[in-house]
Short mmCIF file of C-alpha atoms in Angstrom, two decimals:
data_model
loop_
_atom_site.label_atom_id
_atom_site.label_comp_id
_atom_site.label_asym_id
_atom_site.label_seq_id
_atom_site.Cartn_x
_atom_site.Cartn_y
_atom_site.Cartn_z
CA UNK A 1 98.23 122.52 220.58
CA UNK A 2 101.31 122.65 222.66
CA UNK A 3 103.81 125.50 222.42
CA UNK A 4 106.93 124.69 220.28
CA UNK A 5 110.07 124.30 222.32
CA UNK A 6 113.01 126.63 221.78
CA UNK A 7 114.66 125.67 218.43
CA UNK A 8 118.41 125.12 218.27
CA UNK A 9 119.95 127.60 215.78
CA UNK A 10 119.33 126.60 212.27
CA UNK A 11 117.03 123.54 213.08
CA UNK A 12 114.05 123.19 210.81
CA UNK A 13 110.65 123.23 212.59
CA UNK A 14 109.94 119.91 211.22
CA UNK A 15 112.86 118.27 212.94
CA UNK A 16 112.03 119.75 216.31
CA UNK A 17 108.47 118.62 215.95
CA UNK A 18 109.49 115.09 214.99
CA UNK A 19 112.00 115.05 217.87
CA UNK A 20 109.23 115.86 220.36
CA UNK A 21 107.00 113.06 218.64
CA UNK A 22 109.71 110.62 218.97
CA UNK A 23 110.35 111.41 222.61
CA UNK A 24 106.69 110.98 223.39
CA UNK A 25 106.30 107.63 221.46
CA UNK A 26 109.35 106.39 223.46
CA UNK A 27 107.91 107.37 226.72
CA UNK A 28 104.56 105.80 225.87
CA UNK A 29 106.13 102.57 224.84
CA UNK A 30 108.38 102.40 227.91
CA UNK A 31 105.25 102.98 230.09
CA UNK A 32 103.29 100.23 228.23
CA UNK A 33 106.15 97.68 228.61
CA UNK A 34 106.38 98.66 232.34
CA UNK A 35 102.85 97.80 232.93
CA UNK A 36 100.84 101.02 232.41
CA UNK A 37 97.16 101.37 232.90
CA UNK A 38 93.90 102.21 230.89
CA UNK A 39 92.95 105.90 231.10
CA UNK A 40 89.55 107.19 230.29
CA UNK A 41 89.33 110.96 229.46
CA UNK A 42 86.03 112.82 229.35
CA UNK A 43 86.02 116.42 227.95
CA UNK A 44 82.86 117.49 229.53
CA UNK A 45 81.73 120.27 227.44
CA UNK A 46 82.46 118.69 223.93
CA UNK A 47 80.03 116.25 222.17
CA UNK A 48 81.58 113.00 221.98
CA UNK A 49 84.54 114.20 223.89
CA UNK A 50 85.54 110.77 225.39
CA UNK A 51 88.66 108.96 224.54
CA UNK A 52 90.93 106.18 225.95
CA UNK A 53 94.76 105.76 226.28
CA UNK A 54 95.55 102.09 226.65
CA UNK A 55 99.03 101.52 228.04
CA UNK A 56 98.25 98.20 229.70
CA UNK A 57 98.52 95.49 227.16
CA UNK A 58 102.10 96.06 226.10
CA UNK A 59 100.96 97.56 222.76
CA UNK A 60 99.81 101.17 223.34
CA UNK A 61 96.45 102.16 221.87
CA UNK A 62 94.46 105.35 221.90
CA UNK A 63 90.94 105.66 220.43
CA UNK A 64 87.51 107.58 220.83
CA UNK A 65 85.01 106.14 223.02
CA UNK A 66 84.79 104.61 226.39
CA UNK A 67 86.42 101.63 228.21
CA UNK A 68 84.22 100.44 231.21
CA UNK A 69 87.43 98.67 232.59
CA UNK A 70 89.59 101.97 232.67
CA UNK A 71 91.83 101.98 235.66
CA UNK A 72 91.53 105.79 236.05
CA UNK A 73 88.88 108.22 234.67
CA UNK A 74 89.50 111.81 234.15
CA UNK A 75 86.99 114.53 233.53
CA UNK A 76 87.80 118.20 232.74
CA UNK A 77 86.54 121.08 230.29
CA UNK A 78 88.10 121.64 226.87
CA UNK A 79 89.38 125.09 228.13
CA UNK A 80 91.12 123.27 231.09
CA UNK A 81 92.71 120.80 228.51
CA UNK A 82 94.14 123.81 226.55
CA UNK A 83 95.36 125.56 229.78
CA UNK A 84 96.97 122.26 230.87
CA UNK A 85 98.79 121.79 227.49
CA UNK A 86 99.89 125.40 227.40
CA UNK A 87 101.22 125.00 231.02
CA UNK A 88 99.01 127.86 232.18
CA UNK A 89 97.27 125.44 234.69
CA UNK A 90 99.16 123.02 236.94
CA UNK A 91 97.62 119.74 237.01
CA UNK A 92 97.66 119.38 240.75
CA UNK A 93 96.02 122.97 241.21
CA UNK A 94 93.36 121.79 238.64
CA UNK A 95 92.69 118.69 240.69
CA UNK A 96 92.72 120.52 244.03
CA UNK A 97 90.46 123.15 242.49
CA UNK A 98 87.83 120.91 241.22
CA UNK A 99 88.76 121.41 237.56
CA UNK A 100 90.14 118.15 236.99
CA UNK A 101 88.08 115.21 238.50
CA UNK A 102 89.49 111.72 238.92
CA UNK A 103 88.11 108.33 239.74
CA UNK A 104 90.16 105.23 240.13
CA UNK A 105 93.84 104.97 240.52
CA UNK A 106 95.49 108.37 241.12
CA UNK A 107 98.97 106.98 240.86
CA UNK A 108 98.37 105.99 237.35
CA UNK A 109 97.37 109.52 236.39
CA UNK A 110 100.51 110.89 238.45
CA UNK A 111 102.55 108.36 236.06
CA UNK A 112 100.84 109.46 232.92
CA UNK A 113 101.59 113.31 233.83
CA UNK A 114 105.27 112.39 234.31
CA UNK A 115 105.34 110.60 230.94
CA UNK A 116 103.96 113.56 229.17
CA UNK A 117 106.14 116.03 231.03
CA UNK A 118 109.20 114.09 230.18
CA UNK A 119 108.49 113.85 226.56
CA UNK A 120 107.08 117.16 225.90
#
């Protein structure tokens, strides 16, 4: 779970959360229209911890499982996913330190990171 952003005075938490979701959806839809990629994620220490984010077909989708046609594959542990989400671990440091393993088109992974950073 990502930490909540600072709330404007008097803003109900549900409005803040929905604003965050709306930003994320806009960013994902814009990426899909701009010719995104297929991202395969593997949470290595979680049984059935594989999922796909497909931003390639113009209609973004995400699902549990695998896609052999993924443009980029990312492997990391559950603890590192949490640390990344909480911004306690920098994605580049995770990659350089071997905590985040990448196969395929690294530029697409950087693009996904930019989308998520802008939206969240």
